[in-house]
Short mmCIF file of C-alpha atoms and ligand atoms in Angstrom, two decimals:
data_model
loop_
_atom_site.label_atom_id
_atom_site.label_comp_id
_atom_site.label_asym_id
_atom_site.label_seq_id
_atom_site.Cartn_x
_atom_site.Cartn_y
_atom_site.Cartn_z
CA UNK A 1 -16.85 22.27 23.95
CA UNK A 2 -13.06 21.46 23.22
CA UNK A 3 -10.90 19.73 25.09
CA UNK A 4 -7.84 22.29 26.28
CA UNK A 5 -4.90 20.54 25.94
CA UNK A 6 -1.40 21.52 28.15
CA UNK A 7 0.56 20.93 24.48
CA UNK A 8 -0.26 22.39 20.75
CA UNK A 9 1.98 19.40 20.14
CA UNK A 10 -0.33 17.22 21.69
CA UNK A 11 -2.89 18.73 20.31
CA UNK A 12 -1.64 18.68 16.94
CA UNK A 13 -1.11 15.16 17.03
CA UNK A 14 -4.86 14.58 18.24
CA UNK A 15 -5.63 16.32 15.36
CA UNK A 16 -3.93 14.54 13.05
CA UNK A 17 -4.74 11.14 14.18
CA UNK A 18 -8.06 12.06 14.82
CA UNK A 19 -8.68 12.67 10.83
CA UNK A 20 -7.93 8.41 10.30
CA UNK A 21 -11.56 6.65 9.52
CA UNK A 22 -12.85 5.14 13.16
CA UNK A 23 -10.81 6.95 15.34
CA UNK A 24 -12.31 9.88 17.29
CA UNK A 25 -10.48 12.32 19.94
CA UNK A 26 -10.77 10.59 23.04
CA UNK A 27 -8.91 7.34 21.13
CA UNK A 28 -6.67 9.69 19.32
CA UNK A 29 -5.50 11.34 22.58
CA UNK A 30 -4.98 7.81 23.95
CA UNK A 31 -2.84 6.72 20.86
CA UNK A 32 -0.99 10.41 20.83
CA UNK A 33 -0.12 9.33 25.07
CA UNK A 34 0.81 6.00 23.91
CA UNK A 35 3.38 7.37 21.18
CA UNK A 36 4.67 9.62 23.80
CA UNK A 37 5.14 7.38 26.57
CA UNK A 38 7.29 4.93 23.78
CA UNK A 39 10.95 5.04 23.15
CA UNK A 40 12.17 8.11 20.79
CA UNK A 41 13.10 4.90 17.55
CA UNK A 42 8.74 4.34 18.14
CA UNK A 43 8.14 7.42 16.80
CA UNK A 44 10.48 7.80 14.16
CA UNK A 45 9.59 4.38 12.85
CA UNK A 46 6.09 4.98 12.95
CA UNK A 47 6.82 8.26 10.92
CA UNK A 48 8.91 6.56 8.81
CA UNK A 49 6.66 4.17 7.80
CA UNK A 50 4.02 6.47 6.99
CA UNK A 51 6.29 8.70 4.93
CA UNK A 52 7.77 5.76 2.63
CA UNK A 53 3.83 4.32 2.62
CA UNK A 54 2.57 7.66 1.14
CA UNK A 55 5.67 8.49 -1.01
CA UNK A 56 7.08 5.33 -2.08
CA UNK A 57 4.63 2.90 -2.66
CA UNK A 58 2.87 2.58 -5.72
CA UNK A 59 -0.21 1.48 -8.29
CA UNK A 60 0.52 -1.32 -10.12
CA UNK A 61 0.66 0.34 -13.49
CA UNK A 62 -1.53 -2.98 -14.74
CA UNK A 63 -3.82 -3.83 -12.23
CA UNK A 64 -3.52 -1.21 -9.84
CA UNK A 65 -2.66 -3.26 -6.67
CA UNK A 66 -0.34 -1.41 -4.25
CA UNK A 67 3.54 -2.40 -5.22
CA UNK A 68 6.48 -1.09 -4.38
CA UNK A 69 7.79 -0.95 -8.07
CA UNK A 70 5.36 0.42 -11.03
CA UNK A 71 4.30 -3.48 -11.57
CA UNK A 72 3.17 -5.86 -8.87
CA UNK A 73 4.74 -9.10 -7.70
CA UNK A 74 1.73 -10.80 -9.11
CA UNK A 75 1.80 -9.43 -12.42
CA UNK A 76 5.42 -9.72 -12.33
CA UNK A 77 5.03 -13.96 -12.53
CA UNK A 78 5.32 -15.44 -15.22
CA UNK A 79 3.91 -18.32 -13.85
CA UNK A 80 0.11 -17.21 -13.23
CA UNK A 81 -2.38 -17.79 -16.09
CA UNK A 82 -2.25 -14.02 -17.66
CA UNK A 83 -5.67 -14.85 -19.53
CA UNK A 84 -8.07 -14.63 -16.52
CA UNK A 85 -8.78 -11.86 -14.69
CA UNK A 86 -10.40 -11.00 -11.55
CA UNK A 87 -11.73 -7.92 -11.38
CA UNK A 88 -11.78 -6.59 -7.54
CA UNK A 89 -13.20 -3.72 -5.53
CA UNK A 90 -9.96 -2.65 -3.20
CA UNK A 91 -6.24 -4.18 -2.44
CA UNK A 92 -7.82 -6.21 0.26
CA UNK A 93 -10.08 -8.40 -1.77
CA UNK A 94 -6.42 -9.18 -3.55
CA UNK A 95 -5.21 -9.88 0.00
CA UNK A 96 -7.96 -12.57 0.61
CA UNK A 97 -7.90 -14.51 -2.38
CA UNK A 98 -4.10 -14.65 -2.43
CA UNK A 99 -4.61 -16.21 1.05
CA UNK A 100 -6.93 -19.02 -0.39
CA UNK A 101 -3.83 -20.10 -2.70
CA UNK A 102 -5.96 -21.20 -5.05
CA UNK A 103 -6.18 -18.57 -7.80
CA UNK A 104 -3.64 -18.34 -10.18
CA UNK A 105 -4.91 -15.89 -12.99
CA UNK A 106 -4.29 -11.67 -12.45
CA UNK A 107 -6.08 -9.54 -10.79
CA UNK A 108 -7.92 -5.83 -11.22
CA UNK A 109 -8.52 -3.67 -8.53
CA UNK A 110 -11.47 -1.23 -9.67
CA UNK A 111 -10.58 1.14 -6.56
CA UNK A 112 -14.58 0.81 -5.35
CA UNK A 113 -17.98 0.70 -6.74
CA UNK A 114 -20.21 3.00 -8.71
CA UNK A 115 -22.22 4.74 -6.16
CA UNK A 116 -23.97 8.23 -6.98
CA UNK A 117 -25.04 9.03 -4.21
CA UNK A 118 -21.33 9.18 -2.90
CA UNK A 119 -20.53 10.63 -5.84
CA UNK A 120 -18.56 7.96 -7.51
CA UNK A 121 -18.72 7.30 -11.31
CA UNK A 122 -17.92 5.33 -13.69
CA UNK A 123 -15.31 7.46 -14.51
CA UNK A 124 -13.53 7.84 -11.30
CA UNK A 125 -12.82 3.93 -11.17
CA UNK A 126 -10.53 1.92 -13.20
CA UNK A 127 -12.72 0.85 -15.89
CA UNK A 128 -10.94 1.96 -18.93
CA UNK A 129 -7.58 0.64 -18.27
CA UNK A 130 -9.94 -2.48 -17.55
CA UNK A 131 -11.32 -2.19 -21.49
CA UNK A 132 -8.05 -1.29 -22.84
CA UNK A 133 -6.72 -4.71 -20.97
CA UNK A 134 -9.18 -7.15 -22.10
CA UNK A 135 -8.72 -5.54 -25.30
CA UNK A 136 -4.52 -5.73 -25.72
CA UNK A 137 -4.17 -8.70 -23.38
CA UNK A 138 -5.51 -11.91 -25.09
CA UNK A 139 -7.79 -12.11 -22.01
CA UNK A 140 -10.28 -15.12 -22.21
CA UNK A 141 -12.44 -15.02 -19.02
CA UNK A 142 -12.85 -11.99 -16.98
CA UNK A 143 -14.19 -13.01 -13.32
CA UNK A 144 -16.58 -10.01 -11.64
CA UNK A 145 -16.00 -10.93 -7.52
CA UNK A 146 -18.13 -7.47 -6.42
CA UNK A 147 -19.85 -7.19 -3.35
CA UNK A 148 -23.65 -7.93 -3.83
CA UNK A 149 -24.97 -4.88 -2.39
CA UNK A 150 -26.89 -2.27 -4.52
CA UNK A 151 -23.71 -0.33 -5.71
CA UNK A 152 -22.12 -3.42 -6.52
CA UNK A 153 -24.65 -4.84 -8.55
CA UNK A 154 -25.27 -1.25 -10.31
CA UNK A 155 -21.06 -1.77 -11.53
CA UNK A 156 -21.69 -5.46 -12.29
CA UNK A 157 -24.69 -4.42 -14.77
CA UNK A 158 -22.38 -1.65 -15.94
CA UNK A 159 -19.13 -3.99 -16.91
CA UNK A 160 -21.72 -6.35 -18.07
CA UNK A 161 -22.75 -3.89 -20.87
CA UNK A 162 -19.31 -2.66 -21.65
CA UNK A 163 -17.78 -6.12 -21.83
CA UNK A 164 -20.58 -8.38 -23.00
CA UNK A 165 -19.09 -7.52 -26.69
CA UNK A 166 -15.91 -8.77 -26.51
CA UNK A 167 -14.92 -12.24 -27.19
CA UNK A 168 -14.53 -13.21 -23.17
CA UNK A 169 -15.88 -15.57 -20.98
CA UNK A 170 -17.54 -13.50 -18.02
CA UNK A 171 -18.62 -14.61 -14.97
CA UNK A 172 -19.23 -14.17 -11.13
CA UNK A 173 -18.14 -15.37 -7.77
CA UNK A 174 -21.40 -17.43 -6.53
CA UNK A 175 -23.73 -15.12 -4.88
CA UNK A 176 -23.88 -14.57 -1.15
CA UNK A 177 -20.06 -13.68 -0.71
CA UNK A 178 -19.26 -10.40 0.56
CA UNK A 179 -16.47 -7.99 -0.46
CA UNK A 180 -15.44 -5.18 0.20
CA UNK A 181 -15.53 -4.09 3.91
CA UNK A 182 -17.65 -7.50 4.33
CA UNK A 183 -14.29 -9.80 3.21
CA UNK A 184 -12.77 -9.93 6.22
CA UNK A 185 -15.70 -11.70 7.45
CA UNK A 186 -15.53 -14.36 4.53
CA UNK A 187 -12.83 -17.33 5.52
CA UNK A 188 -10.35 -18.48 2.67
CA UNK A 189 -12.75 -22.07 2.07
CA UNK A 190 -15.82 -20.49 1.15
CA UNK A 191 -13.87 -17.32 -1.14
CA UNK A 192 -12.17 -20.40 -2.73
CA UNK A 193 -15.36 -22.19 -3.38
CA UNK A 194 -17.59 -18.96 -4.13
CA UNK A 195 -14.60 -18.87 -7.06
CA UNK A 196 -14.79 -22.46 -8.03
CA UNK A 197 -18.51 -22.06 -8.28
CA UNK A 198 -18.29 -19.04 -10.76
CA UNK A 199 -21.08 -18.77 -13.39
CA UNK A 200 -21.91 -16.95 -16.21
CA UNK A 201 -23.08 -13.66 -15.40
CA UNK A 202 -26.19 -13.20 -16.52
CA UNK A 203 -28.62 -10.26 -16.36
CA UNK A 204 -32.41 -10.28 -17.79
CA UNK A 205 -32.62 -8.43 -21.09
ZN1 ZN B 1 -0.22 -5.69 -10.80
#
């Protein structure tokens, strides 16, 4: 049965906040109290931030990291060796290898894994502007750091195929890291050596 709540405001709000991944009512009700119980500048901050998140930050137009101009500060640098890649699931594996400070190539951020039985394709992750990069860019090694589950191994097979005829070096983080929702779990030492470890990737034909 629902809860009946003394405010459609408040109720609204559990709503709303109820709808972000993890978070049922009961901790949404607790968070909605929380905002209320803050100064008016909590609230209006928190908004704010939400509003210029969902409206005013971008996709890096090259490697599809989250920047707040159409390219990222990391494809902005000149400095950083523009003919490796490392091709990503999400933002956050960018996030941990920028923490190990020890890769200095680009990145690309696929935006997941090809999983059918969620529905996801090929086509619904960015494999093309992938292509069309190693393609236009003078790229020389491509590095595949995907999480070894089933799905991940299904996309690694798949960029295997579509990249195996193109002039590149392409390997793989050393197995046994995870990605993904894993990474977090995965300190900045190991990700670094997992990446100094890379091999070939190789897949029976
Ligand atoms: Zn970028």
């Amino acid at each position: 049965m629902n809860d009946k709540y003394p405010s459609q405001r408040l109720e609204k709000a559990v709503d709303q906040i109820s709808l972000l991944p993890g978070i049922g009512r009961k901790t949404a009700l607790r968070l909605a109290l929380y905002i209320l119980r803050q100064p008016e500048s909590f609230a209006l901050a928190l908004g704010d931030a939400l509003i210029q998140l969902r409206f005013h930050a971008y996709y890096c137009q090259k490697c599809h990291n989250i920047s707040d101009s159409p390219l990222c500060e990391i494809c902005k640098d000149s400095t950083r060796d523009s003919s490796t890649l490392l091709v990503v699931e999400d933002i956050r594996d960018v996030m941990a290898f920028e923490r190990t400070g020890s890769y200095k190539g680009l990145y690309h951020v696929l935006g997941g894994v090809i999983s059918p039985i969620d529905g996801v394709s090929p086509s619904d992750l960015e494999i093309d502007s992938l292509l069309k990069r190693v393609k236009s860019d003078s790229i020389k090694e491509v590095i595949l750091a995907i999480s070894p589950t089933p799905e991940g191994e299904t996309t690694s097979f798949y960029l295997y195929r579509k990249l195996s005829n193109f002039p590149i070096v392409l390997t793989q983080l050393s197995r046994g890291i995870a990605m993904g929702d894993e990474l977090e779990y995965t300190d900045e030492i190991t990700l670094a050596q997992a990446l100094r470890d890379r091999s070939r990737l190789q897949f029976p034909s």
